[in-house]
PDB file of C-alpha atoms in Angstrom:
ATOM      1  CA  MET A  23     -15.547  81.629 -49.059  1.00  0.00           C
ATOM      2  CA  LYS A  24     -13.516  79.190 -47.032  1.00  0.00           C
ATOM      3  CA  ALA A  25     -11.280  80.514 -44.308  1.00  0.00           C
ATOM      4  CA  LEU A  26      -8.747  77.794 -43.711  1.00  0.00           C
ATOM      5  CA  LYS A  27      -8.956  76.592 -40.153  1.00  0.00           C
ATOM      6  CA  ALA A  28      -6.679  73.564 -40.213  1.00  0.00           C
ATOM      7  CA  SER A  29      -4.378  73.730 -37.197  1.00  0.00           C
ATOM      8  CA  ILE A  30      -1.077  73.472 -38.974  1.00  0.00           C
ATOM      9  CA  ARG A  31       0.963  73.021 -35.830  1.00  0.00           C
ATOM     10  CA  VAL A  32      -1.484  70.697 -34.141  1.00  0.00           C
ATOM     11  CA  ALA A  33       1.231  68.453 -32.720  1.00  0.00           C
ATOM     12  CA  VAL A  34       4.234  70.661 -32.077  1.00  0.00           C
ATOM     13  CA  THR A  35       4.047  69.574 -28.432  1.00  0.00           C
ATOM     14  CA  ALA A  36       3.904  65.955 -29.519  1.00  0.00           C
ATOM     15  CA  LEU A  37       6.947  66.403 -31.695  1.00  0.00           C
ATOM     16  CA  ALA A  38       8.859  67.884 -28.812  1.00  0.00           C
ATOM     17  CA  LEU A  39       7.825  65.042 -26.497  1.00  0.00           C
ATOM     18  CA  SER A  40       9.068  62.454 -28.961  1.00  0.00           C
ATOM     19  CA  LEU A  41      12.598  63.721 -28.372  1.00  0.00           C
ATOM     20  CA  SER A  42      12.390  63.116 -24.624  1.00  0.00           C
ATOM     21  CA  LEU A  43      12.650  59.340 -24.474  1.00  0.00           C
ATOM     22  CA  GLY A  44      15.687  59.398 -22.235  1.00  0.00           C
ATOM     23  CA  SER A  45      19.318  58.711 -23.031  1.00  0.00           C
ATOM     24  CA  PRO A  46      19.629  56.209 -25.868  1.00  0.00           C
ATOM     25  CA  SER A  47      21.095  52.865 -24.884  1.00  0.00           C
ATOM     26  CA  HIS A  48      21.322  51.323 -28.358  1.00  0.00           C
ATOM     27  CA  ALA A  49      22.803  52.506 -31.623  1.00  0.00           C
ATOM     28  CA  GLY A  50      19.478  52.170 -33.429  1.00  0.00           C
ATOM     29  CA  GLU A  51      17.687  54.288 -30.858  1.00  0.00           C
ATOM     30  CA  ASP A  52      20.435  56.901 -30.999  1.00  0.00           C
ATOM     31  CA  GLU A  53      20.060  57.206 -34.761  1.00  0.00           C
ATOM     32  CA  ALA A  54      16.299  57.422 -34.399  1.00  0.00           C
ATOM     33  CA  SER A  55      16.679  60.283 -31.927  1.00  0.00           C
ATOM     34  CA  VAL A  56      18.961  62.172 -34.287  1.00  0.00           C
ATOM     35  CA  LEU A  57      16.478  61.672 -37.114  1.00  0.00           C
ATOM     36  CA  SER A  58      13.658  62.879 -34.864  1.00  0.00           C
ATOM     37  CA  GLN A  59      15.568  66.047 -34.031  1.00  0.00           C
ATOM     38  CA  GLN A  60      16.220  66.761 -37.702  1.00  0.00           C
ATOM     39  CA  MET A  61      12.591  66.005 -38.542  1.00  0.00           C
ATOM     40  CA  LYS A  62      11.355  68.379 -35.875  1.00  0.00           C
ATOM     41  CA  GLU A  63      13.455  71.226 -37.229  1.00  0.00           C
ATOM     42  CA  LEU A  64      12.137  70.672 -40.754  1.00  0.00           C
ATOM     43  CA  TYR A  65       8.585  70.383 -39.440  1.00  0.00           C
ATOM     44  CA  ARG A  66       8.773  73.674 -37.574  1.00  0.00           C
ATOM     45  CA  ALA A  67      10.002  75.317 -40.774  1.00  0.00           C
ATOM     46  CA  GLY A  68       6.962  73.969 -42.624  1.00  0.00           C
ATOM     47  CA  LYS A  69       9.108  71.622 -44.747  1.00  0.00           C
ATOM     48  CA  TYR A  70       6.799  68.642 -44.359  1.00  0.00           C
ATOM     49  CA  THR A  71       7.845  66.802 -47.524  1.00  0.00           C
ATOM     50  CA  GLU A  72      11.475  66.851 -46.386  1.00  0.00           C
ATOM     51  CA  ALA A  73      10.520  65.817 -42.856  1.00  0.00           C
ATOM     52  CA  LEU A  74       8.495  62.799 -44.021  1.00  0.00           C
ATOM     53  CA  PRO A  75      11.304  60.311 -44.870  1.00  0.00           C
ATOM     54  CA  LEU A  76      13.118  61.149 -41.642  1.00  0.00           C
ATOM     55  CA  ALA A  77      10.000  60.393 -39.599  1.00  0.00           C
ATOM     56  CA  GLN A  78       9.452  57.161 -41.526  1.00  0.00           C
ATOM     57  CA  LYS A  79      13.012  55.981 -40.938  1.00  0.00           C
ATOM     58  CA  SER A  80      12.928  56.959 -37.264  1.00  0.00           C
ATOM     59  CA  LEU A  81       9.746  54.940 -36.759  1.00  0.00           C
ATOM     60  CA  ALA A  82      11.170  51.934 -38.617  1.00  0.00           C
ATOM     61  CA  LEU A  83      14.251  51.939 -36.389  1.00  0.00           C
ATOM     62  CA  ARG A  84      12.131  52.029 -33.236  1.00  0.00           C
ATOM     63  CA  GLU A  85       9.851  49.259 -34.506  1.00  0.00           C
ATOM     64  CA  LYS A  86      12.903  47.094 -35.165  1.00  0.00           C
ATOM     65  CA  GLU A  87      14.311  47.879 -31.732  1.00  0.00           C
ATOM     66  CA  PHE A  88      11.184  47.551 -29.591  1.00  0.00           C
ATOM     67  CA  GLY A  89       8.521  45.742 -31.624  1.00  0.00           C
ATOM     68  CA  PRO A  90       5.241  47.071 -33.081  1.00  0.00           C
ATOM     69  CA  ASP A  91       3.287  47.653 -29.860  1.00  0.00           C
ATOM     70  CA  ASP A  92       5.829  49.110 -27.451  1.00  0.00           C
ATOM     71  CA  ALA A  93       4.896  52.353 -25.693  1.00  0.00           C
ATOM     72  CA  LYS A  94       7.998  54.011 -27.165  1.00  0.00           C
ATOM     73  CA  LEU A  95       6.357  53.827 -30.596  1.00  0.00           C
ATOM     74  CA  ALA A  96       3.354  55.955 -29.683  1.00  0.00           C
ATOM     75  CA  MET A  97       5.006  59.305 -30.227  1.00  0.00           C
ATOM     76  CA  PRO A  98       6.901  58.450 -33.450  1.00  0.00           C
ATOM     77  CA  LEU A  99       3.634  57.085 -34.866  1.00  0.00           C
ATOM     78  CA  ASN A 100       1.911  60.315 -33.888  1.00  0.00           C
ATOM     79  CA  ASP A 101       4.686  62.432 -35.405  1.00  0.00           C
ATOM     80  CA  LEU A 102       4.521  60.576 -38.703  1.00  0.00           C
ATOM     81  CA  GLY A 103       0.739  60.877 -38.693  1.00  0.00           C
ATOM     82  CA  THR A 104       1.011  64.612 -38.150  1.00  0.00           C
ATOM     83  CA  ILE A 105       3.315  65.042 -41.129  1.00  0.00           C
ATOM     84  CA  HIS A 106       0.914  63.066 -43.335  1.00  0.00           C
ATOM     85  CA  TYR A 107      -1.912  65.230 -41.943  1.00  0.00           C
ATOM     86  CA  ASN A 108      -0.127  68.397 -42.945  1.00  0.00           C
ATOM     87  CA  LEU A 109       0.501  66.983 -46.405  1.00  0.00           C
ATOM     88  CA  GLY A 110      -3.236  66.405 -46.787  1.00  0.00           C
ATOM     89  CA  GLN A 111      -2.889  62.605 -46.648  1.00  0.00           C
ATOM     90  CA  TYR A 112      -5.704  62.142 -44.168  1.00  0.00           C
ATOM     91  CA  ALA A 113      -6.396  58.426 -44.586  1.00  0.00           C
ATOM     92  CA  VAL A 114      -2.769  57.548 -43.817  1.00  0.00           C
ATOM     93  CA  ALA A 115      -2.687  59.990 -40.912  1.00  0.00           C
ATOM     94  CA  GLU A 116      -5.867  58.518 -39.416  1.00  0.00           C
ATOM     95  CA  GLN A 117      -4.444  54.998 -39.234  1.00  0.00           C
ATOM     96  CA  LEU A 118      -1.205  56.229 -37.650  1.00  0.00           C
ATOM     97  CA  TYR A 119      -3.101  58.342 -35.107  1.00  0.00           C
ATOM     98  CA  LYS A 120      -5.383  55.438 -34.186  1.00  0.00           C
ATOM     99  CA  ARG A 121      -2.456  53.071 -33.724  1.00  0.00           C
ATOM    100  CA  SER A 122      -0.597  55.626 -31.609  1.00  0.00           C
ATOM    101  CA  LEU A 123      -3.647  56.311 -29.446  1.00  0.00           C
ATOM    102  CA  ALA A 124      -4.328  52.603 -28.915  1.00  0.00           C
ATOM    103  CA  ILE A 125      -0.756  52.061 -27.717  1.00  0.00           C
ATOM    104  CA  ARG A 126      -1.015  55.007 -25.344  1.00  0.00           C
ATOM    105  CA  GLU A 127      -4.363  53.958 -23.860  1.00  0.00           C
ATOM    106  CA  ASN A 128      -3.288  50.343 -23.401  1.00  0.00           C
ATOM    107  CA  ALA A 129       0.106  51.061 -21.868  1.00  0.00           C
ATOM    108  CA  PRO A 130       0.387  50.236 -18.131  1.00  0.00           C
ATOM    109  CA  GLY A 131       0.196  53.458 -16.142  1.00  0.00           C
ATOM    110  CA  SER A 132      -0.462  55.373 -19.349  1.00  0.00           C
ATOM    111  CA  ASP A 133       0.561  59.019 -19.463  1.00  0.00           C
ATOM    112  CA  GLN A 134      -2.722  60.922 -19.556  1.00  0.00           C
ATOM    113  CA  ALA A 135      -1.065  63.945 -21.142  1.00  0.00           C
ATOM    114  CA  GLU A 136       0.017  61.789 -24.076  1.00  0.00           C
ATOM    115  CA  VAL A 137      -3.474  60.282 -24.306  1.00  0.00           C
ATOM    116  CA  ALA A 138      -4.874  63.822 -24.420  1.00  0.00           C
ATOM    117  CA  THR A 139      -2.480  64.683 -27.264  1.00  0.00           C
ATOM    118  CA  GLY A 140      -3.582  61.619 -29.220  1.00  0.00           C
ATOM    119  CA  LEU A 141      -7.258  62.426 -28.713  1.00  0.00           C
ATOM    120  CA  ASN A 142      -6.661  66.009 -29.829  1.00  0.00           C
ATOM    121  CA  ASN A 143      -4.840  65.030 -32.987  1.00  0.00           C
ATOM    122  CA  LEU A 144      -7.342  62.401 -34.080  1.00  0.00           C
ATOM    123  CA  GLY A 145     -10.188  64.778 -33.243  1.00  0.00           C
ATOM    124  CA  ASP A 146      -8.648  67.535 -35.302  1.00  0.00           C
ATOM    125  CA  LEU A 147      -8.156  65.186 -38.235  1.00  0.00           C
ATOM    126  CA  TYR A 148     -11.873  64.403 -38.145  1.00  0.00           C
ATOM    127  CA  ARG A 149     -12.590  68.134 -37.937  1.00  0.00           C
ATOM    128  CA  ALA A 150     -10.475  68.742 -41.030  1.00  0.00           C
ATOM    129  CA  GLU A 151     -12.526  66.113 -42.854  1.00  0.00           C
ATOM    130  CA  GLY A 152     -15.811  67.616 -41.677  1.00  0.00           C
ATOM    131  CA  ARG A 153     -16.556  64.601 -39.465  1.00  0.00           C
ATOM    132  CA  TYR A 154     -17.782  66.848 -36.679  1.00  0.00           C
ATOM    133  CA  ALA A 155     -19.858  64.300 -34.773  1.00  0.00           C
ATOM    134  CA  GLU A 156     -16.749  62.118 -34.396  1.00  0.00           C
ATOM    135  CA  ALA A 157     -14.413  65.022 -33.658  1.00  0.00           C
ATOM    136  CA  GLU A 158     -16.375  66.724 -30.863  1.00  0.00           C
ATOM    137  CA  PRO A 159     -16.307  63.947 -28.202  1.00  0.00           C
ATOM    138  CA  LEU A 160     -12.602  63.266 -28.771  1.00  0.00           C
ATOM    139  CA  LEU A 161     -11.697  66.925 -28.344  1.00  0.00           C
ATOM    140  CA  LYS A 162     -13.901  67.323 -25.276  1.00  0.00           C
ATOM    141  CA  ARG A 163     -12.246  64.298 -23.714  1.00  0.00           C
ATOM    142  CA  SER A 164      -8.808  65.727 -24.517  1.00  0.00           C
ATOM    143  CA  ILE A 165      -9.719  69.005 -22.808  1.00  0.00           C
ATOM    144  CA  ALA A 166     -11.116  67.198 -19.760  1.00  0.00           C
ATOM    145  CA  LEU A 167      -7.921  65.150 -19.379  1.00  0.00           C
ATOM    146  CA  ARG A 168      -5.749  68.248 -19.605  1.00  0.00           C
ATOM    147  CA  GLU A 169      -7.868  70.130 -17.079  1.00  0.00           C
ATOM    148  CA  LYS A 170      -7.648  67.190 -14.698  1.00  0.00           C
ATOM    149  CA  THR A 171      -3.895  66.656 -15.018  1.00  0.00           C
ATOM    150  CA  VAL A 172      -2.418  70.155 -15.489  1.00  0.00           C
ATOM    151  CA  GLY A 173      -5.259  72.551 -14.739  1.00  0.00           C
ATOM    152  CA  PRO A 174      -7.444  74.800 -16.895  1.00  0.00           C
ATOM    153  CA  ASN A 175      -4.806  77.408 -17.745  1.00  0.00           C
ATOM    154  CA  ASP A 176      -1.894  75.302 -18.930  1.00  0.00           C
ATOM    155  CA  PRO A 177      -0.777  76.044 -22.523  1.00  0.00           C
ATOM    156  CA  SER A 178      -1.007  72.359 -23.416  1.00  0.00           C
ATOM    157  CA  ILE A 179      -4.795  72.633 -23.336  1.00  0.00           C
ATOM    158  CA  VAL A 180      -4.935  75.300 -26.015  1.00  0.00           C
ATOM    159  CA  MET A 181      -4.817  73.171 -29.160  1.00  0.00           C
ATOM    160  CA  ALA A 182      -7.806  71.073 -28.132  1.00  0.00           C
ATOM    161  CA  LEU A 183      -9.701  74.244 -27.188  1.00  0.00           C
ATOM    162  CA  SER A 184      -8.926  75.733 -30.590  1.00  0.00           C
ATOM    163  CA  ASN A 185      -9.830  72.568 -32.442  1.00  0.00           C
ATOM    164  CA  LEU A 186     -13.136  72.167 -30.594  1.00  0.00           C
ATOM    165  CA  ALA A 187     -13.923  75.779 -31.392  1.00  0.00           C
ATOM    166  CA  ALA A 188     -13.086  75.048 -35.036  1.00  0.00           C
ATOM    167  CA  VAL A 189     -15.589  72.182 -34.948  1.00  0.00           C
ATOM    168  CA  TYR A 190     -18.233  74.651 -33.793  1.00  0.00           C
ATOM    169  CA  SER A 191     -17.184  77.152 -36.449  1.00  0.00           C
ATOM    170  CA  GLY A 192     -17.442  74.470 -39.093  1.00  0.00           C
ATOM    171  CA  GLN A 193     -21.046  73.947 -38.040  1.00  0.00           C
ATOM    172  CA  GLY A 194     -21.808  77.666 -37.999  1.00  0.00           C
ATOM    173  CA  ARG A 195     -21.896  77.728 -34.187  1.00  0.00           C
ATOM    174  CA  TYR A 196     -19.758  80.869 -33.947  1.00  0.00           C
ATOM    175  CA  ALA A 197     -21.196  82.100 -30.642  1.00  0.00           C
ATOM    176  CA  GLN A 198     -19.940  78.880 -29.029  1.00  0.00           C
ATOM    177  CA  ALA A 199     -16.609  78.996 -30.842  1.00  0.00           C
ATOM    178  CA  GLU A 200     -15.647  82.565 -29.942  1.00  0.00           C
ATOM    179  CA  PRO A 201     -15.155  82.131 -26.154  1.00  0.00           C
ATOM    180  CA  LEU A 202     -13.036  79.008 -26.685  1.00  0.00           C
ATOM    181  CA  TYR A 203     -10.738  80.845 -29.088  1.00  0.00           C
ATOM    182  CA  LYS A 204     -10.476  83.786 -26.693  1.00  0.00           C
ATOM    183  CA  ARG A 205      -9.701  81.497 -23.773  1.00  0.00           C
ATOM    184  CA  GLY A 206      -6.943  79.757 -25.719  1.00  0.00           C
ATOM    185  CA  LEU A 207      -5.442  83.014 -26.934  1.00  0.00           C
ATOM    186  CA  ALA A 208      -5.413  84.469 -23.419  1.00  0.00           C
ATOM    187  CA  ILE A 209      -3.648  81.370 -22.058  1.00  0.00           C
ATOM    188  CA  LEU A 210      -0.913  81.533 -24.704  1.00  0.00           C
ATOM    189  CA  GLU A 211      -0.391  85.275 -24.366  1.00  0.00           C
ATOM    190  CA  LYS A 212      -0.051  84.971 -20.594  1.00  0.00           C
ATOM    191  CA  ALA A 213       2.403  82.091 -20.900  1.00  0.00           C
ATOM    192  CA  ASN A 214       4.500  83.164 -23.883  1.00  0.00           C
ATOM    193  CA  GLY A 215       3.880  86.850 -24.535  1.00  0.00           C
ATOM    194  CA  PRO A 216       2.046  88.640 -27.366  1.00  0.00           C
ATOM    195  CA  ASN A 217       4.304  87.436 -30.210  1.00  0.00           C
ATOM    196  CA  ASP A 218       4.011  83.680 -29.761  1.00  0.00           C
ATOM    197  CA  PRO A 219       3.813  82.035 -33.225  1.00  0.00           C
ATOM    198  CA  GLU A 220       1.772  79.191 -31.744  1.00  0.00           C
ATOM    199  CA  ALA A 221      -0.997  81.723 -31.086  1.00  0.00           C
ATOM    200  CA  THR A 222      -1.447  82.598 -34.756  1.00  0.00           C
ATOM    201  CA  ILE A 223      -3.739  79.618 -35.320  1.00  0.00           C
ATOM    202  CA  LEU A 224      -6.140  81.020 -32.755  1.00  0.00           C
ATOM    203  CA  MET A 225      -5.815  84.512 -34.213  1.00  0.00           C
ATOM    204  CA  ASN A 226      -6.903  83.185 -37.601  1.00  0.00           C
ATOM    205  CA  ASN A 227      -9.719  81.092 -36.216  1.00  0.00           C
ATOM    206  CA  LEU A 228     -11.031  83.845 -33.952  1.00  0.00           C
ATOM    207  CA  ALA A 229     -10.863  86.200 -36.935  1.00  0.00           C
ATOM    208  CA  ASP A 230     -12.989  83.727 -38.884  1.00  0.00           C
ATOM    209  CA  ALA A 231     -15.589  83.748 -36.102  1.00  0.00           C
ATOM    210  CA  TYR A 232     -15.526  87.548 -36.060  1.00  0.00           C
ATOM    211  CA  THR A 233     -15.958  87.622 -39.842  1.00  0.00           C
ATOM    212  CA  HIS A 234     -19.058  85.469 -39.705  1.00  0.00           C
ATOM    213  CA  ARG A 235     -20.441  87.738 -36.994  1.00  0.00           C
ATOM    214  CA  HIS A 236     -19.714  90.787 -39.199  1.00  0.00           C
ATOM    215  CA  ARG A 237     -17.002  92.162 -36.911  1.00  0.00           C
ATOM    216  CA  TYR A 238     -14.757  92.919 -39.861  1.00  0.00           C
ATOM    217  CA  ALA A 239     -12.414  95.430 -38.238  1.00  0.00           C
ATOM    218  CA  ASP A 240     -11.636  93.015 -35.389  1.00  0.00           C
ATOM    219  CA  ALA A 241     -11.043  90.212 -37.887  1.00  0.00           C
ATOM    220  CA  GLU A 242      -8.701  92.301 -40.044  1.00  0.00           C
ATOM    221  CA  ARG A 243      -6.665  93.369 -37.020  1.00  0.00           C
ATOM    222  CA  LEU A 244      -6.129  89.761 -35.916  1.00  0.00           C
ATOM    223  CA  LEU A 245      -5.253  88.484 -39.379  1.00  0.00           C
ATOM    224  CA  LYS A 246      -2.679  91.211 -40.002  1.00  0.00           C
ATOM    225  CA  ARG A 247      -1.194  90.549 -36.574  1.00  0.00           C
ATOM    226  CA  SER A 248      -0.954  86.820 -37.289  1.00  0.00           C
ATOM    227  CA  ILE A 249       0.934  87.472 -40.531  1.00  0.00           C
ATOM    228  CA  VAL A 250       3.434  89.757 -38.807  1.00  0.00           C
ATOM    229  CA  VAL A 251       4.039  87.286 -35.960  1.00  0.00           C
ATOM    230  CA  THR A 252       4.422  84.283 -38.275  1.00  0.00           C
ATOM    231  CA  GLU A 253       6.755  86.054 -40.688  1.00  0.00           C
ATOM    232  CA  LYS A 254       8.899  87.219 -37.786  1.00  0.00           C
ATOM    233  CA  ALA A 255       9.159  83.679 -36.433  1.00  0.00           C
ATOM    234  CA  PHE A 256       9.435  81.622 -39.622  1.00  0.00           C
ATOM    235  CA  GLY A 257       9.882  83.968 -42.569  1.00  0.00           C
ATOM    236  CA  PRO A 258       7.394  84.841 -45.323  1.00  0.00           C
ATOM    237  CA  GLU A 259       7.410  81.387 -46.947  1.00  0.00           C
ATOM    238  CA  HIS A 260       5.528  79.317 -44.402  1.00  0.00           C
ATOM    239  CA  PRO A 261       2.154  77.529 -44.663  1.00  0.00           C
ATOM    240  CA  ASP A 262       0.702  79.590 -41.830  1.00  0.00           C
ATOM    241  CA  VAL A 263       1.477  82.793 -43.733  1.00  0.00           C
ATOM    242  CA  ALA A 264      -0.331  81.383 -46.758  1.00  0.00           C
ATOM    243  CA  GLN A 265      -3.282  80.496 -44.560  1.00  0.00           C
ATOM    244  CA  ALA A 266      -3.543  83.962 -43.075  1.00  0.00           C
ATOM    245  CA  LEU A 267      -3.209  85.587 -46.503  1.00  0.00           C
ATOM    246  CA  ASN A 268      -6.129  83.496 -47.751  1.00  0.00           C
ATOM    247  CA  ASN A 269      -8.220  84.405 -44.744  1.00  0.00           C
ATOM    248  CA  LEU A 270      -7.480  88.120 -45.082  1.00  0.00           C
ATOM    249  CA  ALA A 271      -8.295  87.922 -48.799  1.00  0.00           C
ATOM    250  CA  ALA A 272     -11.609  86.227 -48.028  1.00  0.00           C
ATOM    251  CA  LEU A 273     -12.402  89.014 -45.571  1.00  0.00           C
ATOM    252  CA  TYR A 274     -11.640  91.671 -48.190  1.00  0.00           C
ATOM    253  CA  ALA A 275     -13.797  89.835 -50.731  1.00  0.00           C
ATOM    254  CA  ARG A 276     -16.729  89.974 -48.291  1.00  0.00           C
ATOM    255  CA  GLN A 277     -16.228  93.723 -48.055  1.00  0.00           C
ATOM    256  CA  GLY A 278     -16.100  94.204 -51.821  1.00  0.00           C
ATOM    257  CA  ARG A 279     -12.374  95.005 -51.828  1.00  0.00           C
ATOM    258  CA  SER A 280     -11.851  92.857 -54.916  1.00  0.00           C
ATOM    259  CA  ALA A 281      -8.410  94.096 -56.007  1.00  0.00           C
ATOM    260  CA  ASP A 282      -6.934  93.562 -52.529  1.00  0.00           C
ATOM    261  CA  ALA A 283      -8.604  90.159 -52.286  1.00  0.00           C
ATOM    262  CA  GLU A 284      -7.271  88.968 -55.655  1.00  0.00           C
ATOM    263  CA  ARG A 285      -3.734  90.066 -54.842  1.00  0.00           C
ATOM    264  CA  LEU A 286      -3.725  88.220 -51.512  1.00  0.00           C
ATOM    265  CA  PHE A 287      -5.371  85.064 -52.899  1.00  0.00           C
ATOM    266  CA  LYS A 288      -2.665  84.881 -55.564  1.00  0.00           C
ATOM    267  CA  GLN A 289       0.046  85.475 -52.977  1.00  0.00           C
ATOM    268  CA  SER A 290      -1.455  82.694 -50.840  1.00  0.00           C
ATOM    269  CA  VAL A 291      -1.448  80.313 -53.817  1.00  0.00           C
ATOM    270  CA  ILE A 292       2.226  81.005 -54.516  1.00  0.00           C
ATOM    271  CA  THR A 293       3.193  80.499 -50.873  1.00  0.00           C
ATOM    272  CA  PHE A 294       1.256  77.236 -50.567  1.00  0.00           C
ATOM    273  CA  GLU A 295       2.850  75.956 -53.782  1.00  0.00           C
ATOM    274  CA  LYS A 296       6.311  76.715 -52.411  1.00  0.00           C
ATOM    275  CA  THR A 297       5.694  75.185 -48.992  1.00  0.00           C
ATOM    276  CA  LEU A 298       3.202  72.337 -49.411  1.00  0.00           C
ATOM    277  CA  GLY A 299       3.473  71.611 -53.123  1.00  0.00           C
ATOM    278  CA  PRO A 300       0.966  71.854 -55.983  1.00  0.00           C
ATOM    279  CA  ASN A 301      -1.529  69.221 -54.811  1.00  0.00           C
ATOM    280  CA  HIS A 302      -2.447  70.083 -51.224  1.00  0.00           C
ATOM    281  CA  PRO A 303      -6.130  70.353 -50.141  1.00  0.00           C
ATOM    282  CA  ASP A 304      -5.532  73.784 -48.596  1.00  0.00           C
ATOM    283  CA  LEU A 305      -4.309  75.043 -51.958  1.00  0.00           C
ATOM    284  CA  ALA A 306      -7.523  73.749 -53.511  1.00  0.00           C
ATOM    285  CA  ASP A 307      -9.497  75.798 -50.987  1.00  0.00           C
ATOM    286  CA  VAL A 308      -7.653  78.999 -51.916  1.00  0.00           C
ATOM    287  CA  LEU A 309      -8.172  78.332 -55.610  1.00  0.00           C
ATOM    288  CA  GLU A 310     -11.900  77.853 -54.989  1.00  0.00           C
ATOM    289  CA  ASN A 311     -11.962  81.167 -53.173  1.00  0.00           C
ATOM    290  CA  LEU A 312     -10.177  82.883 -56.051  1.00  0.00           C
ATOM    291  CA  ALA A 313     -12.592  81.282 -58.514  1.00  0.00           C
ATOM    292  CA  GLY A 314     -15.509  82.579 -56.447  1.00  0.00           C
ATOM    293  CA  LEU A 315     -14.049  86.072 -56.535  1.00  0.00           C
ATOM    294  CA  TYR A 316     -13.700  85.910 -60.333  1.00  0.00           C
ATOM    295  CA  LYS A 317     -17.270  84.626 -60.662  1.00  0.00           C
ATOM    296  CA  ASP A 318     -18.576  87.525 -58.557  1.00  0.00           C
ATOM    297  CA  GLN A 319     -16.763  89.906 -60.920  1.00  0.00           C
ATOM    298  CA  GLY A 320     -18.248  88.258 -63.996  1.00  0.00           C
ATOM    299  CA  ARG A 321     -14.839  86.882 -65.017  1.00  0.00           C
ATOM    300  CA  TYR A 322     -16.239  83.470 -65.839  1.00  0.00           C
ATOM    301  CA  ALA A 323     -13.391  82.213 -68.012  1.00  0.00           C
ATOM    302  CA  ASP A 324     -10.854  83.001 -65.287  1.00  0.00           C
ATOM    303  CA  ALA A 325     -13.101  81.386 -62.701  1.00  0.00           C
ATOM    304  CA  GLN A 326     -13.459  78.207 -64.748  1.00  0.00           C
ATOM    305  CA  GLN A 327      -9.711  77.912 -65.280  1.00  0.00           C
ATOM    306  CA  VAL A 328      -8.925  78.243 -61.573  1.00  0.00           C
ATOM    307  CA  LEU A 329     -11.786  75.980 -60.518  1.00  0.00           C
ATOM    308  CA  LYS A 330     -10.602  73.295 -62.939  1.00  0.00           C
ATOM    309  CA  ARG A 331      -7.236  73.238 -61.218  1.00  0.00           C
ATOM    310  CA  SER A 332      -8.866  73.054 -57.780  1.00  0.00           C
ATOM    311  CA  MET A 333     -11.008  70.108 -58.877  1.00  0.00           C
ATOM    312  CA  ALA A 334      -7.921  68.324 -60.210  1.00  0.00           C
ATOM    313  CA  ILE A 335      -6.293  68.644 -56.786  1.00  0.00           C
ATOM    314  CA  ARG A 336      -9.443  67.306 -55.151  1.00  0.00           C
ATOM    315  CA  GLY A 337      -9.365  64.340 -57.485  1.00  0.00           C
ATOM    316  CA  LYS A 338      -5.769  63.533 -56.575  1.00  0.00           C
ATOM    317  CA  THR A 339      -6.158  63.910 -52.813  1.00  0.00           C
ATOM    318  CA  GLY A 340      -9.723  62.685 -52.328  1.00  0.00           C
ATOM    319  CA  SER A 341     -10.491  65.834 -50.302  1.00  0.00           C
ATOM    320  CA  THR A 342     -13.803  67.700 -50.361  1.00  0.00           C
TER     321      THR A 342
END
């Protein structure tokens, strides 16, 4: 069964940076900054559909003000790409990420931290699509840039560490993934304390590695902790809660705890529907997991019904 490893908040740092362009000197830029602030708040709440038009308008205002290749466009392009990423619109996100990264790399005296963010985000997009050979060098380069500019223990390095580990997990290389997840989690806990919602991604991904190495008790502990931390920070209706519910359900299914697994899969489906809508690739993954559970129980009609819906989502989004 699939444990969802997409890093939902892959570019929270990038979103924050986009609001630090200095004091606006033109009316258009001022409006764009206000839109960016509103977009960031919606994004943090997991309201990606509502954030999308604000990000689009903010980018359009900056393009009109500065032109299509100005360095000030790199972050708004990245932000818009990240929203499309979280909506499962990977092809659109890829083009926005590539354009943002090209602007950053070509800018005179380019900010290496911003380049590292762009490499991380494009690398994680490829990871989400299973394009591991393309993802790995981008993420390694992102990590190397962070280590060179801010040192090996700065929190800004954590997302690329987690995403590289997720690449290894996706290839079944769990022994290589585990120390990267642990390193990232230790950095965040030292910097922000034990209840940092940004750390829940690593909790889920480390739990997935533990699950595949049959360390079920360790995995369950991390997944339950991630749910508590996320609900405390964002409330129960958040995509990260849905993700953790799916992962905990998949763990229970492995252990033969079918009733618990079914309940949590269904709860994950409901939460994803409320937060990301009825046609998101992550929802398709949960439905496939639920179908697999039904199949294992001999409930073939139920399995077929759920799988049919998952395949319909795949057809609409082009995801695999």
